[in-house]
Coordinates of C-alpha atoms in Angstrom, one line a residue:
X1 CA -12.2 -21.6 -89.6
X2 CA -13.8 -18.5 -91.0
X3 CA -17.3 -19.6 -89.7
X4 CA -15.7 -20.0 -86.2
X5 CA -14.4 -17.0 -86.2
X6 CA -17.6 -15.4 -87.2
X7 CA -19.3 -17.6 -84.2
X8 CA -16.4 -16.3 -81.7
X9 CA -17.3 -12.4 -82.8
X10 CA -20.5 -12.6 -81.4
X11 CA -19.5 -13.4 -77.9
X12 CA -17.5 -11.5 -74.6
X13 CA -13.6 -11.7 -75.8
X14 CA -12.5 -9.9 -72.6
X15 CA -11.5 -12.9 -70.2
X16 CA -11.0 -16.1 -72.5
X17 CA -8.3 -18.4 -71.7
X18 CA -9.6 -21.1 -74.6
X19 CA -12.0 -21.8 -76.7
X20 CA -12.9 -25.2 -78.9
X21 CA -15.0 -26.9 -81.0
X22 CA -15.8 -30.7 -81.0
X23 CA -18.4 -32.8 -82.5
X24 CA -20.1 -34.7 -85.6
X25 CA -20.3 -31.3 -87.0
X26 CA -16.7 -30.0 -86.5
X27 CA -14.6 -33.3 -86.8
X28 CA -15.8 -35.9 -89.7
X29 CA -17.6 -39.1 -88.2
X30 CA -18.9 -41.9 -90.0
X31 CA -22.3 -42.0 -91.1
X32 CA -22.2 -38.2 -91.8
X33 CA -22.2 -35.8 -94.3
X34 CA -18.5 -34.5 -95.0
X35 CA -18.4 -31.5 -92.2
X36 CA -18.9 -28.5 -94.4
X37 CA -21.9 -29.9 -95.6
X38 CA -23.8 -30.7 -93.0
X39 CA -26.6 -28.0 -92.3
X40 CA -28.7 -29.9 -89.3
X41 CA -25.8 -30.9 -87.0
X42 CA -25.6 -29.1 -84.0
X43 CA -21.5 -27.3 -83.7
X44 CA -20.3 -27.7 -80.2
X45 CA -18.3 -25.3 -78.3
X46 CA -16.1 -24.8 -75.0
X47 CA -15.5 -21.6 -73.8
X48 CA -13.2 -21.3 -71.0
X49 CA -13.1 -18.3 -69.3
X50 CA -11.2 -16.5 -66.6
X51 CA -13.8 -14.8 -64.8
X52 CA -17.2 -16.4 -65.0
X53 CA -19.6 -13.1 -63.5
X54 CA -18.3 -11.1 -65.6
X55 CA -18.5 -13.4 -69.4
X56 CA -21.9 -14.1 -68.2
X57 CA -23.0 -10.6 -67.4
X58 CA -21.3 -9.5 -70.8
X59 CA -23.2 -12.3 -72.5
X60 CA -26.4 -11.9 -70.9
X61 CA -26.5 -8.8 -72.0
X62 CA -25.6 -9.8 -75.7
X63 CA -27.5 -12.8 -75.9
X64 CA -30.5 -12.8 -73.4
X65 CA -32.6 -15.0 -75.8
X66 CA -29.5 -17.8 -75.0
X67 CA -30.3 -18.5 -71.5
X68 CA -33.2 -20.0 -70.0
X69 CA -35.4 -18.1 -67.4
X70 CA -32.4 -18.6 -64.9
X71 CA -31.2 -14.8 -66.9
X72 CA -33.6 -13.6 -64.1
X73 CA -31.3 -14.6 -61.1
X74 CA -29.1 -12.9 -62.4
X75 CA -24.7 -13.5 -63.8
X76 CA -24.1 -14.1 -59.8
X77 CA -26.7 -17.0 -59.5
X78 CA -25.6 -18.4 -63.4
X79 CA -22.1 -19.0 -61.8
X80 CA -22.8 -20.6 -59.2
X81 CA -24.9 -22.8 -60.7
X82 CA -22.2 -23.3 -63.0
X83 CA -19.5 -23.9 -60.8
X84 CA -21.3 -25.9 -57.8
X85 CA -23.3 -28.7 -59.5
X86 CA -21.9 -31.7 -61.6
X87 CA -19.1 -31.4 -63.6
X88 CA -18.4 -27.3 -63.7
X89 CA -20.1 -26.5 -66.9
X90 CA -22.9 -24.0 -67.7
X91 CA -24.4 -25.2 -71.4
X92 CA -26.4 -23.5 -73.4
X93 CA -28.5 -25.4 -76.0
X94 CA -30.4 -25.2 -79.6
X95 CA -28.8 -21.8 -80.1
X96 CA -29.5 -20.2 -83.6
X97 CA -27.5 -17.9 -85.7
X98 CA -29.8 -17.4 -88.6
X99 CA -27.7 -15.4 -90.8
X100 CA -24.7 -17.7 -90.3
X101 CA -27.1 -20.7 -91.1
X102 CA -25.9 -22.8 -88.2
X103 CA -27.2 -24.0 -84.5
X104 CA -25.0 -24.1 -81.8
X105 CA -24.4 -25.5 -78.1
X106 CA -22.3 -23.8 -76.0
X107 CA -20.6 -24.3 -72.4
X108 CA -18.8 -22.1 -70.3
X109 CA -16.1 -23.8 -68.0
X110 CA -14.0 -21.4 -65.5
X111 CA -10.1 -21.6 -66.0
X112 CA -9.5 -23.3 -62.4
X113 CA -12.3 -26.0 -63.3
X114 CA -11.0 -27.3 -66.4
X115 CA -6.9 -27.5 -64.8
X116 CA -8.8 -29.6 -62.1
X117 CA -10.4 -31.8 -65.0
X118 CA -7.3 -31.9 -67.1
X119 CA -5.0 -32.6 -64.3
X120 CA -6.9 -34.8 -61.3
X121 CA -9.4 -36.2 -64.0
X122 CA -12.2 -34.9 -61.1
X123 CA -15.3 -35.5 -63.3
X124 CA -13.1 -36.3 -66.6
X125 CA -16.0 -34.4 -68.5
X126 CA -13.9 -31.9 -70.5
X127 CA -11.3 -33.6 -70.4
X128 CA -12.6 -36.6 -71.9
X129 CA -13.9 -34.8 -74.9
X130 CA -10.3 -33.5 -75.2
X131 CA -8.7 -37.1 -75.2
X132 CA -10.6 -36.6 -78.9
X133 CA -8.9 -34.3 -82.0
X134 CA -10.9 -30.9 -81.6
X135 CA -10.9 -27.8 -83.5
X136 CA -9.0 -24.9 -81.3
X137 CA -10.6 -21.5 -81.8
X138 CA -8.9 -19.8 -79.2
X139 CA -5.3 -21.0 -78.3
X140 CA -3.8 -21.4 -75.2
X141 CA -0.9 -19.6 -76.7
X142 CA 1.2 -17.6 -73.2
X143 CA -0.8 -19.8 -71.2
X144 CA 1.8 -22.2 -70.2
X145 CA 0.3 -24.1 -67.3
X146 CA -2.7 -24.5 -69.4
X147 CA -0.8 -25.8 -72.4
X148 CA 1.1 -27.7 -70.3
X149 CA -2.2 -29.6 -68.8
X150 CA -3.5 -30.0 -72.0
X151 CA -0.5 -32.2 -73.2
X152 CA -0.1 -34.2 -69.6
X153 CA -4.3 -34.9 -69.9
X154 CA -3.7 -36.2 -73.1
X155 CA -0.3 -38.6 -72.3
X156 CA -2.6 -39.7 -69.3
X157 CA -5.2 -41.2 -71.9
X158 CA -2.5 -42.7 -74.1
X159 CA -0.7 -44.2 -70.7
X160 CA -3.7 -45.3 -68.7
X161 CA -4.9 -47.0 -72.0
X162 CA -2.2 -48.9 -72.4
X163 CA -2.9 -50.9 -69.2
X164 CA -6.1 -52.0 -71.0
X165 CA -4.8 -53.2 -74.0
X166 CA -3.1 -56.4 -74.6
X167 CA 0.8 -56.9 -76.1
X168 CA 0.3 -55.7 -79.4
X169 CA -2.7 -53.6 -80.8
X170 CA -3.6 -51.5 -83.8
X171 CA -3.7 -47.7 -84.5
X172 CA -8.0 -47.8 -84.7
X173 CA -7.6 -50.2 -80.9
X174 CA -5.2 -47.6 -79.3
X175 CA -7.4 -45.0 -80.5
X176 CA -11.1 -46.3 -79.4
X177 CA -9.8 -47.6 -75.8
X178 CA -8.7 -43.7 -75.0
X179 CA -11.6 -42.9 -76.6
X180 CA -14.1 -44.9 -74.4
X181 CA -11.9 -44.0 -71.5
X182 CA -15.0 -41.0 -71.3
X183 CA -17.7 -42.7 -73.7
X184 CA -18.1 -46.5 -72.1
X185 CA -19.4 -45.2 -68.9
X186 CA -21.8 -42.4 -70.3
X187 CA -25.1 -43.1 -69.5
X188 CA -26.0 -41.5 -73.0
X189 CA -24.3 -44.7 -75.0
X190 CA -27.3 -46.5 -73.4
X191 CA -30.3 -44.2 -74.3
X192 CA -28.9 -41.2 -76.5
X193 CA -26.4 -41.8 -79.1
X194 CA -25.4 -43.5 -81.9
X195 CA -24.0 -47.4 -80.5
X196 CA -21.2 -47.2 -83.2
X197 CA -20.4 -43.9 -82.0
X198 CA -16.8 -44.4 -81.5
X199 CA -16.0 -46.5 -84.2
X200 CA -17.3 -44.1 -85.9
X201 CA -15.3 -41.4 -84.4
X202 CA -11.5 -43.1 -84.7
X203 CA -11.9 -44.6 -88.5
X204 CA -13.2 -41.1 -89.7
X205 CA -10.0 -39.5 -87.7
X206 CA -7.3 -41.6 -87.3
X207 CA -4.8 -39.4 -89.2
X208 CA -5.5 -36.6 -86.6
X209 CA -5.5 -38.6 -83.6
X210 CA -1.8 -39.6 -84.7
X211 CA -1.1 -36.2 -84.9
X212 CA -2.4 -35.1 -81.8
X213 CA -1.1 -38.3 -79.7
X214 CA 2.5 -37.9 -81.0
X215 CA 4.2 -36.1 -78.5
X216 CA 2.6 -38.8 -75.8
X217 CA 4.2 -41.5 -78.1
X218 CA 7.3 -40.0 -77.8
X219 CA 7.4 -39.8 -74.5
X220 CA 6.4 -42.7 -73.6
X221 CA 8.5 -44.7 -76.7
X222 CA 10.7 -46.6 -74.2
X223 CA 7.3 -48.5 -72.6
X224 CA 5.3 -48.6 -76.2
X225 CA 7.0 -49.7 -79.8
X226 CA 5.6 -48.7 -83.5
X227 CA 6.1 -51.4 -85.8
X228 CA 5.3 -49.6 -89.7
X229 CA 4.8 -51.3 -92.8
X230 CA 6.0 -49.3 -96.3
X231 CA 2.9 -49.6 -98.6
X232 CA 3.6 -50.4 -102.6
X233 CA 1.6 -47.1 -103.6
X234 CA 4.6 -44.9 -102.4
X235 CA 2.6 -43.4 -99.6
X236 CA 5.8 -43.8 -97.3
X237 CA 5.4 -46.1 -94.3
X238 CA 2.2 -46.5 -92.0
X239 CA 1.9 -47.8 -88.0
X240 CA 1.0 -51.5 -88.4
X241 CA 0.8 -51.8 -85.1
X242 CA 2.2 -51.2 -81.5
X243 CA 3.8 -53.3 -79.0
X244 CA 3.9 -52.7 -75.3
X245 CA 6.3 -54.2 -72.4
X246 CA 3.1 -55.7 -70.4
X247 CA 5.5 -56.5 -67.4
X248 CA 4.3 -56.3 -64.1
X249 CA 7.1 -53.1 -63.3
X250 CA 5.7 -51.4 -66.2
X251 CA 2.2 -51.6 -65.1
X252 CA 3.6 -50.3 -61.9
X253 CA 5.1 -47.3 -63.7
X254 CA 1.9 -46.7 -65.6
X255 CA -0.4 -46.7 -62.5
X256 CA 1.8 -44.5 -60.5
X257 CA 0.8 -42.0 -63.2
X258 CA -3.1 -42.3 -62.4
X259 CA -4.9 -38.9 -61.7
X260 CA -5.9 -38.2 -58.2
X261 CA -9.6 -38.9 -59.1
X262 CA -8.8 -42.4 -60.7
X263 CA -6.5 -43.4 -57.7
X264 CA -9.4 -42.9 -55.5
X265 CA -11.3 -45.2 -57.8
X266 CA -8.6 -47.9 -58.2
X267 CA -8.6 -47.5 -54.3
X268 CA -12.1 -48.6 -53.9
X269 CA -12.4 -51.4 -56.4
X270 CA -9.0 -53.4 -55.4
X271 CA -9.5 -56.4 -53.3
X272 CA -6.5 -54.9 -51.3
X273 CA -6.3 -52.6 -48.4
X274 CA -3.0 -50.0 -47.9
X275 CA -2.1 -46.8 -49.7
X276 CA -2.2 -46.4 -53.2
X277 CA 1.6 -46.6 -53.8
X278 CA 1.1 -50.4 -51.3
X279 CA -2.0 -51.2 -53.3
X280 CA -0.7 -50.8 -57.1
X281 CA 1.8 -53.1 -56.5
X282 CA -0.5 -56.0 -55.8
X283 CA -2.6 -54.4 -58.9
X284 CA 0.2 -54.4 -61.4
X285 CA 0.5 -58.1 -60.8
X286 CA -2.9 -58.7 -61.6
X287 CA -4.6 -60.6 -64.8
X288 CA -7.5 -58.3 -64.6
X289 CA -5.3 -55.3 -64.5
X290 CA -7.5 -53.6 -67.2
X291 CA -11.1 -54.5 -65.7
X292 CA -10.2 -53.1 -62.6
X293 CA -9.1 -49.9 -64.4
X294 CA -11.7 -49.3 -66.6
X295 CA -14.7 -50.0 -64.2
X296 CA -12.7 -47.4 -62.1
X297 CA -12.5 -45.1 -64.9
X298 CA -16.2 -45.8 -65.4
X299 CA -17.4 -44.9 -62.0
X300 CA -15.6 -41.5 -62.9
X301 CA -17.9 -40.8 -66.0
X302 CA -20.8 -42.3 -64.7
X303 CA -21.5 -39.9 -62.0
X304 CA -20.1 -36.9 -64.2
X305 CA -22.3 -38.2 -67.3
X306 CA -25.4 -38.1 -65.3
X307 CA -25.3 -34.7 -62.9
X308 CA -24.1 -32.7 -65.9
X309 CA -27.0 -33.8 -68.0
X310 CA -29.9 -33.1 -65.1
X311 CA -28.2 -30.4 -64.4
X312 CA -28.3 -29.0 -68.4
X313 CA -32.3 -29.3 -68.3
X314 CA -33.4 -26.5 -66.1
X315 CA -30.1 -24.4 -67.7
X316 CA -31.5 -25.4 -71.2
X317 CA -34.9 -24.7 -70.4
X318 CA -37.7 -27.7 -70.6
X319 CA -38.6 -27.3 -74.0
X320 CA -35.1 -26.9 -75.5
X321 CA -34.0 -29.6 -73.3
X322 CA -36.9 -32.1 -74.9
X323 CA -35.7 -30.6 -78.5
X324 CA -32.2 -31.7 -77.5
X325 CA -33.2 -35.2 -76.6
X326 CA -35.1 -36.3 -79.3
X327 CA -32.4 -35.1 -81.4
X328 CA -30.1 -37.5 -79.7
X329 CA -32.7 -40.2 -78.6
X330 CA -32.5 -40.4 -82.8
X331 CA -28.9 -41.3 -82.7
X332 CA -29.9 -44.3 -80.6
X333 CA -31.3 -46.0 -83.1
X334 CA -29.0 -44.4 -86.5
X335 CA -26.9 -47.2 -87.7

């Protein structure tokens, strides 16, 4: 944490609501060097802010060398073109801190844009990449309606993935469907990173995506069962695997729970015409349940995957934007 915190000291502190690090280089992955020795990976940061003028003039200011020549339109023009294009985010990329020995990317998210994401699941973006165990730098602590959508974003991954697995399923299965809920629609799993990327993810961090998906289990324990098996090495018992009540009332229950933005979806791909609360019951019903679901949840990502990441190049800058892809057009072809 003390290299974080080092990180955070070198940026506007005024209006941050959260801040958090994700990524190969923050959470352990397989196929990489154990985190605190890895000196080429890239750390990956969310700051979410309050009042986006004002970070941005702070950081301008501080870090001029950051931003691409879009510095010259000024804090005004950066949030806009944060806050009206794509998914909400302004990044910037390739960022070195030479005496802390470490590259950074960074993006800057209002307060209001990522309770949308967390909550309605609007371009899923954010709050995809917090459906994954993340290192927090800056709490939500007296926040309560953002630590409140934090928890609810994560209990909707756990519930809306249930409707994609079958009866019974493992930890590591439970753990890669919510994690593809944002990966399998990404247009970068096709060109741009690593194919075994979220295998690679949930083996490396099962133990913390217990953790962090434990309060969603307990919530929703009287829809999904644990069955644990006692090991011989006196380790204490372990999740063999769950089972889930696959009824048709259930997947009613589960649907009825669907963010705004993934009703609209479901809407759309059903072969049946009504409301949402007339069409899920027909849904629940169905043998397909879970295709239907996850090409709506793909249609989500898809569009959000692809507007953020032509809208990064000009906020990048063209060169730092060719850097950035052949770093990841690498991870394409990484085993």
């Amino acid at each position: 944490m003390n290299l974080y915190r080092d990180i955070l000291a070198r940026f506007p502190r005024g209006n941050l609501s959260y801040v958090f690090a994700y990524g190969s280089a923050v959470k352990q992955q397989l196929g990489y060097k154990k985190v605190n020795q890895q000196k080429d990976n890239i750390i990956d940061l969310i700051f979410c802010v309050k009042d986006p003028v004002g970070w941005h003039a702070e950081n301008i200011k501080r870090h001029e060398s950051h931003y691409s020549a879009l510095r010259h339109l000024g804090p005004i023009f950066v949030m806009k073109y944060q806050e009206y294009f794509a998914a909400k985010v302004y990044f910037n990329t390739l960022v070195p801190f030479r005496d802390l020995d470490v590259n950074i990317k960074y993006g800057v998210i209002s307060r209001e844009h990522l309770l949308q994401d967390l909550s309605e699941w609007k371009y899923l973006y954010i709050a995809g990449r917090l459906h994954k165990p993340v290192v927090d730098i800056v709490p939500t602590e007296g926040d309560q309606l953002l630590t409140e959508s934090l928890a609810n974003n994560l209990r909707t991954a756990f519930q809306i993935s249930l409707l994609l697995l079958p009866e019974k399923f493992t930890p590591f299965e439970l753990f890669c469907a919510i994690s593809n809920l944002s990966y399998k629609g990404d247009f970068r799993m096709i060109f741009g990173e690593n194919k075994n990327k979220v295998q690679n993810i949930v083996k490396a961090q099962i133990p913390d995506f217990l953790k962090l998906y434990e309060p969603a289990m307990k919530s929703l324990s009287q829809y999904v069962a644990m069955k644990f098996k006692t090991t011989n090495q006196n380790d204490g018992p372990f999740i063999e695997y769950f089972e889930q009540d696959k009824s048709s009332n259930v997947n009613e229950h589960h649907l009825r729970h669907a963010p705004v933005e993934l009703r609209k979806r479901l809407l759309k791909n059903a072969a049946f015409k009504g409301t949402y609360p007339e069409v899920i019951i027909h849904l629940a019903k169905l043998k397909n349940l879970h295709d239907i679901v996850q090409v709506s949840v793909n249609d989500i990502v898809w569009r959000s995957s692809i507007t953020q990441s032509l809208k990064n190049i000009p906020s990048a800058g063209l060169v730092k934007s060719l850097a950035y892809s052949y770093r990841k057009a690498l991870k394409t072809f990484s085993t």
